[in-house]
Coordinates of C-alpha atoms and ligand atoms in Angstrom, one line a residue:
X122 CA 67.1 -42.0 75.0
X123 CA 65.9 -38.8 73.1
X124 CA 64.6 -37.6 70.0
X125 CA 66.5 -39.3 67.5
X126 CA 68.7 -37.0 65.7
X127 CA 68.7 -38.9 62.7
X128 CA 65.3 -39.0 61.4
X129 CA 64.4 -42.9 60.7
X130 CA 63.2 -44.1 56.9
X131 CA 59.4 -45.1 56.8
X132 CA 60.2 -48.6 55.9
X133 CA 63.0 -48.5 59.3
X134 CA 60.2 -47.1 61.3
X135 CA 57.5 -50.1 60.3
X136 CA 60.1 -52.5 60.7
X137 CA 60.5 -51.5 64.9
X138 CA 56.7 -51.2 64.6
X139 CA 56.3 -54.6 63.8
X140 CA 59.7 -55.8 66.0
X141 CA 57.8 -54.0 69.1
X142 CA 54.9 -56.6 68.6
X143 CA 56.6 -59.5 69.0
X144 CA 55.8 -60.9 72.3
X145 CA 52.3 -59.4 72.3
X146 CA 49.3 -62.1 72.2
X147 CA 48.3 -63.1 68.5
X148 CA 44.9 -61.7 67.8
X149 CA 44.1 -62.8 64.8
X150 CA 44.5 -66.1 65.9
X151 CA 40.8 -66.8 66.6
X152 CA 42.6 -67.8 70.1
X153 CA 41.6 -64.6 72.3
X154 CA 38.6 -64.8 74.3
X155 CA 38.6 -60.8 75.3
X156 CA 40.5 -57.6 74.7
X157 CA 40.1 -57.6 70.9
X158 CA 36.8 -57.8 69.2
X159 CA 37.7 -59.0 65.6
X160 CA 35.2 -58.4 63.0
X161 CA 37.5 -60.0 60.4
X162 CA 39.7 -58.5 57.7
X163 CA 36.8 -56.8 55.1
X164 CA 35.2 -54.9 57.9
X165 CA 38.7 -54.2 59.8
X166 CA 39.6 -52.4 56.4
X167 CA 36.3 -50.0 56.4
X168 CA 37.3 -49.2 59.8
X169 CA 40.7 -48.1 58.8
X170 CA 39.5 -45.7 56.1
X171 CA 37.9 -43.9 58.1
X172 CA 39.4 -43.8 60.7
X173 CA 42.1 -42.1 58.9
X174 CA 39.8 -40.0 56.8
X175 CA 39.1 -38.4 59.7
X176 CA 42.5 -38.8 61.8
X177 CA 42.9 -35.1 62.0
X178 CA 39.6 -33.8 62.8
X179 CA 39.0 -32.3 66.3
X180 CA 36.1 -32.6 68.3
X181 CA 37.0 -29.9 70.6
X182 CA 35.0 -27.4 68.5
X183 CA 32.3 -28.9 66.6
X184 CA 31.3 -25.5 65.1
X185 CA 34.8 -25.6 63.2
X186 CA 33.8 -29.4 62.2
X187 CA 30.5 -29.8 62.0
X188 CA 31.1 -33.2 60.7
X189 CA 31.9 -34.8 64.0
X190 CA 28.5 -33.3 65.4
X191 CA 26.8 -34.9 62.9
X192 CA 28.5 -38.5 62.8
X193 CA 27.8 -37.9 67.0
X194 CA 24.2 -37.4 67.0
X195 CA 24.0 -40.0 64.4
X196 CA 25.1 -42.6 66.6
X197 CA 23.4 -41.8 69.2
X198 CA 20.6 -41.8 67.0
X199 CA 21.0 -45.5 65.9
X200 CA 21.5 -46.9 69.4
X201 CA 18.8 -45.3 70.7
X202 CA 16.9 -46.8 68.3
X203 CA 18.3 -50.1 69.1
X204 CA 18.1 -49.3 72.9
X205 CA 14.6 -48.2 74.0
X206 CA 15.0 -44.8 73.6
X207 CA 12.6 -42.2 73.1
X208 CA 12.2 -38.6 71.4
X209 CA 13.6 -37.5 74.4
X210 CA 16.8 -39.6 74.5
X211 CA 20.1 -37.9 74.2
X212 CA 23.7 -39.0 74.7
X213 CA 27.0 -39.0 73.6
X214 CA 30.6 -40.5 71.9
X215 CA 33.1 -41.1 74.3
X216 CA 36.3 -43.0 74.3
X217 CA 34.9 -46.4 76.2
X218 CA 33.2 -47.5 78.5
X219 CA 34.6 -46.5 81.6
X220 CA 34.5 -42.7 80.4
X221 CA 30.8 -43.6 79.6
X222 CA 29.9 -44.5 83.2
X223 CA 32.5 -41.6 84.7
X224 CA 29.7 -39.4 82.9
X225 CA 26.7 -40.8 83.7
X226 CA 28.0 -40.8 87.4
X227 CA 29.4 -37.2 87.5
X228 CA 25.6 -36.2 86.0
X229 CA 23.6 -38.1 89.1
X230 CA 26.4 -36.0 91.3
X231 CA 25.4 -32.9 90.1
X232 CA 22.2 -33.1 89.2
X233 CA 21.6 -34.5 93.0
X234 CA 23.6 -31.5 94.1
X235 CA 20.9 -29.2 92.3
X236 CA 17.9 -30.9 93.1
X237 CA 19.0 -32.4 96.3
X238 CA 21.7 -29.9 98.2
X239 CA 20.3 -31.6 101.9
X240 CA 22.8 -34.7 100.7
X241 CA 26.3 -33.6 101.9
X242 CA 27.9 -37.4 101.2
X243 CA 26.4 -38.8 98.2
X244 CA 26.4 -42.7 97.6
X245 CA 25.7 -45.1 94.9
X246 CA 24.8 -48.6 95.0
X247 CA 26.7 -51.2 93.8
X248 CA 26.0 -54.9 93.5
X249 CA 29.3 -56.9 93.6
X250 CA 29.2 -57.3 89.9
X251 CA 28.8 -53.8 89.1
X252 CA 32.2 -52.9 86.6
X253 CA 35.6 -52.0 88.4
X254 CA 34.9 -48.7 86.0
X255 CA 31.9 -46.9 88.6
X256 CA 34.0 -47.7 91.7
X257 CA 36.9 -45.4 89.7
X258 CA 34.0 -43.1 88.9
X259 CA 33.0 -43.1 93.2
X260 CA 36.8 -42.5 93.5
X261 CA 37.2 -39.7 90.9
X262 CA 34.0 -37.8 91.8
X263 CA 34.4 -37.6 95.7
X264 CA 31.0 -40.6 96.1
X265 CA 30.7 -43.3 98.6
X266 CA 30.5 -47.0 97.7
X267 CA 27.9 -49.4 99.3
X268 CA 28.6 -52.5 98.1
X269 CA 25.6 -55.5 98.3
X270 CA 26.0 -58.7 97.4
X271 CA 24.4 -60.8 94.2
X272 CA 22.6 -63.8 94.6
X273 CA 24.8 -67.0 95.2
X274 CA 23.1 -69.1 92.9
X275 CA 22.5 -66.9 89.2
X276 CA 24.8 -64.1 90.4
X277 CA 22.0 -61.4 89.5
X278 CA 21.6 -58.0 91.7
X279 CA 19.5 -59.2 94.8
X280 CA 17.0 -56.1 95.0
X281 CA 16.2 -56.7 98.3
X282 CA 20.1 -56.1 99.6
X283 CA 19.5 -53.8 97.1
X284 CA 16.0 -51.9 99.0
X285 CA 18.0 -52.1 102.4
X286 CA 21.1 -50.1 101.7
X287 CA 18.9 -47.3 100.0
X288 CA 20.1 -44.2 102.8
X289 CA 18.7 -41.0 102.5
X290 CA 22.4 -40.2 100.9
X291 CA 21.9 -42.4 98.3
X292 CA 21.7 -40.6 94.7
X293 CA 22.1 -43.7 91.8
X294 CA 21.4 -47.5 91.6
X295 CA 23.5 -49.6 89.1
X296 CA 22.6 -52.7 87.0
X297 CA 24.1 -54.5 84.6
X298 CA 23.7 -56.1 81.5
X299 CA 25.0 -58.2 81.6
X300 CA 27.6 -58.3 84.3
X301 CA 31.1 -58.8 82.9
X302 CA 31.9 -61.4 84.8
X303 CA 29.4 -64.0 84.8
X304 CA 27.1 -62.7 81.9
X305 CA 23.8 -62.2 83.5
X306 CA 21.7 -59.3 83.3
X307 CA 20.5 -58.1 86.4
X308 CA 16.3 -57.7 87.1
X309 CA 16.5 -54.5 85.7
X310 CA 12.8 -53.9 86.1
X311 CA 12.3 -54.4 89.4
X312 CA 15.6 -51.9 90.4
X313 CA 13.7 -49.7 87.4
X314 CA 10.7 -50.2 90.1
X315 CA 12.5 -49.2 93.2
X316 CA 14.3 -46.4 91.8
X317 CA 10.9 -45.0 90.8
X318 CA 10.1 -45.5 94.2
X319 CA 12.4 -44.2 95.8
X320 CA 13.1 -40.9 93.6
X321 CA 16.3 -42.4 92.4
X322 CA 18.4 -42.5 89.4
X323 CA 19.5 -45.7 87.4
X324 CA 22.1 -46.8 85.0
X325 CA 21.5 -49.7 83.4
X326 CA 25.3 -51.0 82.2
X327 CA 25.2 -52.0 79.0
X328 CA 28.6 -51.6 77.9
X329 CA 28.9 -55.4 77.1
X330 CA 25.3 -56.2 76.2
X331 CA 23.7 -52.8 75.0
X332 CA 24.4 -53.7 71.3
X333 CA 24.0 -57.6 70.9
X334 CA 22.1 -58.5 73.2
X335 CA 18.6 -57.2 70.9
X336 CA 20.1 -59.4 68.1
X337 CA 20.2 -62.2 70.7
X338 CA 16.3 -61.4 71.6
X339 CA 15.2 -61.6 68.0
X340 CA 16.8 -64.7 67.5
X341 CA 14.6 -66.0 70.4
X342 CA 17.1 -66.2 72.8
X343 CA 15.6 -65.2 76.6
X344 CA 17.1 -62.0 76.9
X345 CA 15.7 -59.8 80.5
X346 CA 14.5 -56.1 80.1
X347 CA 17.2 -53.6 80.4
X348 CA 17.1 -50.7 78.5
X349 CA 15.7 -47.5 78.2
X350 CA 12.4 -48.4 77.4
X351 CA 12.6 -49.8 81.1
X352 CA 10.7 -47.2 84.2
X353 CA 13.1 -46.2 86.1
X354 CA 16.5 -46.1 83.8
X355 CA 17.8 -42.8 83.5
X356 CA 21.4 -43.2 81.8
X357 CA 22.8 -46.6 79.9
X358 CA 26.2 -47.2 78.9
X359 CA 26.8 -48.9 75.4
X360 CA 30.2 -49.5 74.7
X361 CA 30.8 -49.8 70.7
X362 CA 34.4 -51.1 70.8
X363 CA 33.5 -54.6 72.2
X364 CA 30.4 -56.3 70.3
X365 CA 29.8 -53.8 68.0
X366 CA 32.8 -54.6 66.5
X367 CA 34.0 -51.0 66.1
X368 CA 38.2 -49.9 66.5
X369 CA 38.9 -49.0 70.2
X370 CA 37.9 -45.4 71.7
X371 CA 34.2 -45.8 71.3
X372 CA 31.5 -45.9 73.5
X373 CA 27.9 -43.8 73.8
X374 CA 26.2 -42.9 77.1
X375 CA 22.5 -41.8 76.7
X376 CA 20.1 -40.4 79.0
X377 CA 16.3 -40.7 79.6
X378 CA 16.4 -36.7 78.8
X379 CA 18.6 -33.7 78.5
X380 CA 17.3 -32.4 81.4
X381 CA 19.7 -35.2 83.1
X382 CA 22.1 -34.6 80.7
X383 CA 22.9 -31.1 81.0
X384 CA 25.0 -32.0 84.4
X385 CA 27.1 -33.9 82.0
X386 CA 28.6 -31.3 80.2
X387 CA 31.3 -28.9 81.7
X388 CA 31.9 -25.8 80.8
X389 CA 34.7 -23.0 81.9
X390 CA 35.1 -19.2 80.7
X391 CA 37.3 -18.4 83.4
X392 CA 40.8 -18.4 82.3
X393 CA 42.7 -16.4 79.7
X394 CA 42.2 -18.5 76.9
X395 CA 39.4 -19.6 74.5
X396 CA 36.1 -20.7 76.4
X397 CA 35.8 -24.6 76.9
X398 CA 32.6 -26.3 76.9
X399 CA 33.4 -30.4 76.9
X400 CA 30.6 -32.8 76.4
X401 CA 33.2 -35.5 77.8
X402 CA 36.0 -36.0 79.8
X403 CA 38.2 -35.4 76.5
X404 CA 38.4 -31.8 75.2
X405 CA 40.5 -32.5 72.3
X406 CA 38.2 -35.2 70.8
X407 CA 39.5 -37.8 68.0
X408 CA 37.8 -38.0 64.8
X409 CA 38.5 -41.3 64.2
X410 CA 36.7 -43.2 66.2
X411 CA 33.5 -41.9 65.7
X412 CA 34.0 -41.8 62.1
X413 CA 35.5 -46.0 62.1
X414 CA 32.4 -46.5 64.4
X415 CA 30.0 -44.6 61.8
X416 CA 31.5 -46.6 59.0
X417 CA 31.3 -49.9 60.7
X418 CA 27.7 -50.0 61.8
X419 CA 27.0 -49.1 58.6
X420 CA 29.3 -51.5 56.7
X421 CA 28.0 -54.7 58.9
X422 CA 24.3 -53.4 59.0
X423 CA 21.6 -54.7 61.2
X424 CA 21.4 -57.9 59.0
X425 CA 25.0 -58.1 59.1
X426 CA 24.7 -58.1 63.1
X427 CA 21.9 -60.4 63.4
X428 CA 23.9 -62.9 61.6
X429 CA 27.0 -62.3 63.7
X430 CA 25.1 -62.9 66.9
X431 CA 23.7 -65.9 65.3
X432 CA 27.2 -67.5 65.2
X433 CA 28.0 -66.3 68.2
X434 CA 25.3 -67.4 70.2
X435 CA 25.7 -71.2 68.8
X436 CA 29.7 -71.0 69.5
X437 CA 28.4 -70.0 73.2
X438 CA 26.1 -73.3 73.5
X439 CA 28.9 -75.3 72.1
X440 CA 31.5 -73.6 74.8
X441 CA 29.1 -74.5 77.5
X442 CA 27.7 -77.8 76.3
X443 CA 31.8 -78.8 76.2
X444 CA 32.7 -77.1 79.3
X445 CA 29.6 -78.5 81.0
X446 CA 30.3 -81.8 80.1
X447 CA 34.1 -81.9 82.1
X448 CA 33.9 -83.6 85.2
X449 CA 36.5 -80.8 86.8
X450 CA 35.0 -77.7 85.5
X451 CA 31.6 -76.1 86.1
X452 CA 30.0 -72.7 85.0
X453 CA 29.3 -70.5 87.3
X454 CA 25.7 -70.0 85.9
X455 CA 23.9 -69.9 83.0
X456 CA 24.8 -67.0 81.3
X457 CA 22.4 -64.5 78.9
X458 CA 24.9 -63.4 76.8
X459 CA 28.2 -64.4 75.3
X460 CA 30.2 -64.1 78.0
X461 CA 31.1 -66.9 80.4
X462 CA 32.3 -68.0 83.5
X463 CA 34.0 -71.5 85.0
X464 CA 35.1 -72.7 87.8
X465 CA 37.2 -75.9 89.4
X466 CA 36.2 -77.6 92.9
X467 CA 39.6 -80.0 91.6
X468 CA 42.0 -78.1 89.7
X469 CA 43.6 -75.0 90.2
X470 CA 41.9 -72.5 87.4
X471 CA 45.3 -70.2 87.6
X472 CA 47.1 -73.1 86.4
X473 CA 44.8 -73.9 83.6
X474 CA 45.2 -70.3 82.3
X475 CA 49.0 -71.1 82.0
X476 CA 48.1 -74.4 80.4
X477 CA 46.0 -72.7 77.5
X478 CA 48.4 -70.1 77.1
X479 CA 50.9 -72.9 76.7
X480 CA 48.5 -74.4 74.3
X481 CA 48.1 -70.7 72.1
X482 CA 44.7 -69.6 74.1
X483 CA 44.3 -66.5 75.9
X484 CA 41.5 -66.7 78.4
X485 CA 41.2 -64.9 81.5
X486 CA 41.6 -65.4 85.1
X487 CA 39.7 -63.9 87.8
X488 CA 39.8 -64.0 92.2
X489 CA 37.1 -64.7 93.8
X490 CA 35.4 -61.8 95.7
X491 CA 32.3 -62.2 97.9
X492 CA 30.6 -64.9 96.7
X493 CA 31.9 -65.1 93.6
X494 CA 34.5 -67.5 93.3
X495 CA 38.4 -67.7 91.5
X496 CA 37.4 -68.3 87.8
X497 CA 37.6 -68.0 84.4
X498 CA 36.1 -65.5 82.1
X499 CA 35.6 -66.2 78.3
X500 CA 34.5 -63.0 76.4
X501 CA 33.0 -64.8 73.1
X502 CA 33.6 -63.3 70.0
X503 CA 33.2 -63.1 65.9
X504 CA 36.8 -64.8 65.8
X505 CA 36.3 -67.9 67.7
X506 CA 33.4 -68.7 65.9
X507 CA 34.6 -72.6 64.6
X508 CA 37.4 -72.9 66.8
X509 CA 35.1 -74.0 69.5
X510 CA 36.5 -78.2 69.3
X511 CA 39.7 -77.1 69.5
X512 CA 38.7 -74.7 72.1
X513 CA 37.9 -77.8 74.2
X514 CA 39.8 -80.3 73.2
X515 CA 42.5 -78.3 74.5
X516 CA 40.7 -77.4 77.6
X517 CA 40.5 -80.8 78.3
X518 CA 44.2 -81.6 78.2
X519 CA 45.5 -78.3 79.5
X520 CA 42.6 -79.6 82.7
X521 CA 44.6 -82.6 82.8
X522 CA 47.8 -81.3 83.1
X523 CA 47.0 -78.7 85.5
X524 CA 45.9 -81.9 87.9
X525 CA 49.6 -83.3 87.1
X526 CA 51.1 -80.5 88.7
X527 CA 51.1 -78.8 91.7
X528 CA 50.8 -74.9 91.3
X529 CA 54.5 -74.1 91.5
X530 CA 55.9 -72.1 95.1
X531 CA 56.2 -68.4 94.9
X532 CA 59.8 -68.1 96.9
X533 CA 59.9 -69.7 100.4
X534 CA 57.8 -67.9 103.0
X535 CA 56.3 -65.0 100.8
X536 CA 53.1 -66.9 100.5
X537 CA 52.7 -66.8 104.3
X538 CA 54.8 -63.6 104.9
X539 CA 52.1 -62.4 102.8
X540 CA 48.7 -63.4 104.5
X541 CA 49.8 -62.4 107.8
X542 CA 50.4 -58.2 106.3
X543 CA 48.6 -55.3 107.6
X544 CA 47.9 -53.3 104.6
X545 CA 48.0 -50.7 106.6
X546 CA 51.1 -51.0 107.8
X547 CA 53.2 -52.0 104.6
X548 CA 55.2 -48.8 103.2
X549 CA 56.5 -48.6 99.5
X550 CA 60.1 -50.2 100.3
X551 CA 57.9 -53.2 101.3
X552 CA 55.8 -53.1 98.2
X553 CA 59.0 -53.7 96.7
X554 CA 60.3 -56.2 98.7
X555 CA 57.4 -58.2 97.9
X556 CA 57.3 -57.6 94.0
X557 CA 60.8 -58.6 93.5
X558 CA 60.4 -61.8 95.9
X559 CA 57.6 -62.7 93.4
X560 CA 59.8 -62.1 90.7
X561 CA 57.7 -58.9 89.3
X562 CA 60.6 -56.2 89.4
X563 CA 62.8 -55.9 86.5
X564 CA 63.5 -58.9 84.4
X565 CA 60.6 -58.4 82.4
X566 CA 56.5 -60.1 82.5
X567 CA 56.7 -63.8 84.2
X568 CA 54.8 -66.1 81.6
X569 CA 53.7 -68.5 84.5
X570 CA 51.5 -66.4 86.7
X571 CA 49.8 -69.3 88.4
X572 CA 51.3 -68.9 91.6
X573 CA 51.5 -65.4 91.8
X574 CA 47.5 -65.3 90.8
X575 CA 46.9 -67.9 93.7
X576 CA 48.8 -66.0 96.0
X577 CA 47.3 -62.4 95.2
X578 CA 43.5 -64.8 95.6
X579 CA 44.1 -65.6 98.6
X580 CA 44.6 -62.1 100.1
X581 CA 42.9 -59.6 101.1
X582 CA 41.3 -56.8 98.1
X583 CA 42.9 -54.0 99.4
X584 CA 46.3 -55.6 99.6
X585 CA 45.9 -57.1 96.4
X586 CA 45.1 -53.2 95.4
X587 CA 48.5 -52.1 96.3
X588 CA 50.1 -54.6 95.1
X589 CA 49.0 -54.1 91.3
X590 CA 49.4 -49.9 92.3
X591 CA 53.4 -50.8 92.6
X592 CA 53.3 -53.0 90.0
X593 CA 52.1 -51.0 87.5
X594 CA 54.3 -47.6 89.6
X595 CA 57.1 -49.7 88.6
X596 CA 56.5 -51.2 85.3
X597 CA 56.0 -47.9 83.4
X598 CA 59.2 -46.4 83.1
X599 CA 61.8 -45.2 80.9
X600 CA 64.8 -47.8 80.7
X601 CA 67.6 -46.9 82.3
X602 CA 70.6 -46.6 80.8
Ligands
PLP106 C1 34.1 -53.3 79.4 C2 33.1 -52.9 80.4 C3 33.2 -51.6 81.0 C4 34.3 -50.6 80.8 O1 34.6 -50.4 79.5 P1 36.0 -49.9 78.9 O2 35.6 -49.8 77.5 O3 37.0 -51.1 79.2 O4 36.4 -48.7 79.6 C5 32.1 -51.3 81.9 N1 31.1 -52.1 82.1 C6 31.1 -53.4 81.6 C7 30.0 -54.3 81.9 C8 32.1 -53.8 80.7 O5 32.1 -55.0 80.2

């Protein structure tokens, strides 16, 4: 394939637009519990025009566009508002949540390296709940990973595993809130408390929580201390793109003060070309987003917000009121926010994935790790709102039929071929032997994944790590021919 040499018609070019999307998972549906946060189709519209009002714009230079600067700071502004934050508070626009917590992580490295050079191998703390997105950050920025577990009963942070793996290497303790998985906000205060302590920096993880979860407090709901009115926090994460309802590529961190900020920013003079100074990981810095973002929180409002947590928070009661009442499921724990998790001592929860997505329903499967068992996660958003009894009436069948079946066999003897590997030992020819055994080489994504999720449960992390790595080595590539 190359550049087409005939250039293509708009229409033509739409019309493979649309083709491309055929297979993809209906969003609009109502039926999605995660990936897209759906405000609806009069807010979806604001976020268009302007997004494209400012699809050329660059935030490389914000002297040339001092437009960007200003929508920047303004949203900052507003969620430090929202968040706790002081006179003092800064932050910044990124492109999600995982840039968000690179930063914040990358500033506790450096400013550690400037106000604490003794530490030669610096280490954060992670409770098992803590987002895939800081053990990226450890493995970007050169930081070890001590891992603790969460309490086995609410699936909070458990301080005190927290208090004993504080070294005199370690440079940032992690919280969040809530934890994507089960929804619970850690005790932010008392890691707030022992950071303080200690001489330590925080983030509190609010990528999920940051912007609904002070709607969910004013409507009485129990919501734990997190932000940055919290001792002890020094950096939060607040991802826009999920509950604030805002097109994808937006996210703020802030900071307790510049002073910790400052070890954010990069800056390079040394090459032949025009002098760089980033505030991000991007250089070249989209417009759009911040600008959709801008027009969004403003379009919805703080009423608007209130309102849409209101729903939401109901639709969560009925979800685990229904769930709650099914004699083969049961949550995890009681979560704070809108997110959700359930589990099976009967049924195989892999298999009741493939039910629902028989059924029309995308909700998401998870392996167990630690003490956290195989279950489901259900992201609850603005879209499902009054689809909740269909929601569980389905539920309830796809339950039942998952308990008709057995989970079907991956291939004879890659199951147990499989739990007896050394990781260490397997090479890529392997890799590949085992992907197209499971029937993940070539002919395309399998729709039942059942099997191949219990399979990759049962083993190990890090094998389960390389796995996906040749997966995805393999998946993304040009087609031959
Ligand atoms: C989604 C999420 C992240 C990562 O955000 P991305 O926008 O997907 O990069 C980090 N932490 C938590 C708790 C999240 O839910």
């Amino acid at each position: 394939m190359g550049i087409p040499k005939q250039r293509l018609a708009k229409e033509a070019i739409f019309q493979h637009l649309e083709a491309f999307r055929a297979q993809d998972l209906d969003w609009r549906s109502g039926r999605m519990f995660g990936y897209v946060f759906d405000p609806g189709r009069e807010v979806m519209e604001v976020a268009k025009e302007a997004y494209a009002a400012f699809l050329s714009e660059n935030g490389l230079d914000f002297t040339a566009f001092p437009s960007l600067l200003r929508l920047e700071n303004e949203l900052v502004a507003m969620a430090a508002g929202h968040l706790g934050g002081g006179p003092k508070t800064v932050g910044n626009f990124t492109s999600g949540g995982t840039e968000s917590i690179l930063l914040a992580v990358k500033a506790a490295r450096d400013f550690c390296r400037a106000k604490r050079p003794e530490i030669r191998e610096p280490e954060m703390i992670l409770p098992v709940t803590a987002h895939a997105a800081f053990h990226k950050a450890a493995h970007y920025l050169g930081i070890r990973v001590v891992q603790v577990p969460v309490n086995g009963e609410n699936f909070r942070a458990d301080v005190d595993r927290v208090r004993q793996a504080v070294s005199p290497n370690t440079i940032l303790l992690v919280g969040s809130a809530p934890s994507y998985a089960h929804g619970v906000v850690d005790p932010i205060r008392e890691l707030g408390e022992l950071a303080r302590e200690k001489g330590l920096l925080l983030h509190s993880d609010a990528c999920m929580g940051g912007f609904m979860l002070p709607y969910f407090r004013r409507l009485g709901h129990p919501v734990p201390d997190f932000d940055l009115s919290v001792p002890g926090v020094t950096s939060l994460s607040v991802d826009l793109h999920k509950y604030a309802y805002t097109p994808k590529g937006a996210s703020l961190v802030l900071y307790r003060d510049a002073g910790l900020r400052k070890y954010q920013v990069f800056a390079c003079s040394r090459w032949a070309g025009y002098s760089v100074v980033n505030n991000a990981v991007q250089s070249s810095k989209p417009g759009g987003p911040m600008a959709a973002a801008w027009a969004v929180l403003h379009f919805v409002g703080d009423e608007g917000y209130l309102e849409i947590a209101r729903r939401k928070l109901e639709s969560t009661h009925r979800i685990l009121e229904g769930i709650e009442r099914m004699k083969d499921l049961r949550i995890t724990t009681r979560p704070d926010m809108c997110l959700l998790a359930f589990t099976s001592d009967t049924v195989d929860v892999f298999r009741v994935v493939d039910e629902m997505a028989r059924r029309g329903w995308y909700i998401q499967p998870a392996f167990a790790y630690d003490n956290s068992p195989a279950h489901v996660h259900l992201s609850i958003n603005a879209s499902n709102v009054g689809r909740e009894d269909a929601f569980l009436e389905d539920l309830a069948q796809a339950v039942e039929a998952a308990k008709g079946e057995d989970t079907p066999e991956l291939p004879a003897g890659l199951e147990e071929g499989l739990a007896g590997l050394d990781p260490g030992a397997l090479d890529d020819e392997g890799l590949s032997r085992i992907l197209e055994a499971a029937g993940l080489r070539g002919q395309g994504l399998p729709r039942e994944m059942a099997g191949i999720n219990r399979t990759l449960n049962a083993l190990p992390a890090e094998l389960r790590e390389r796995l996906l790595t040749a997966f995805v080595n393999d998946v993304f590539r040009p087609e031959e021919g």
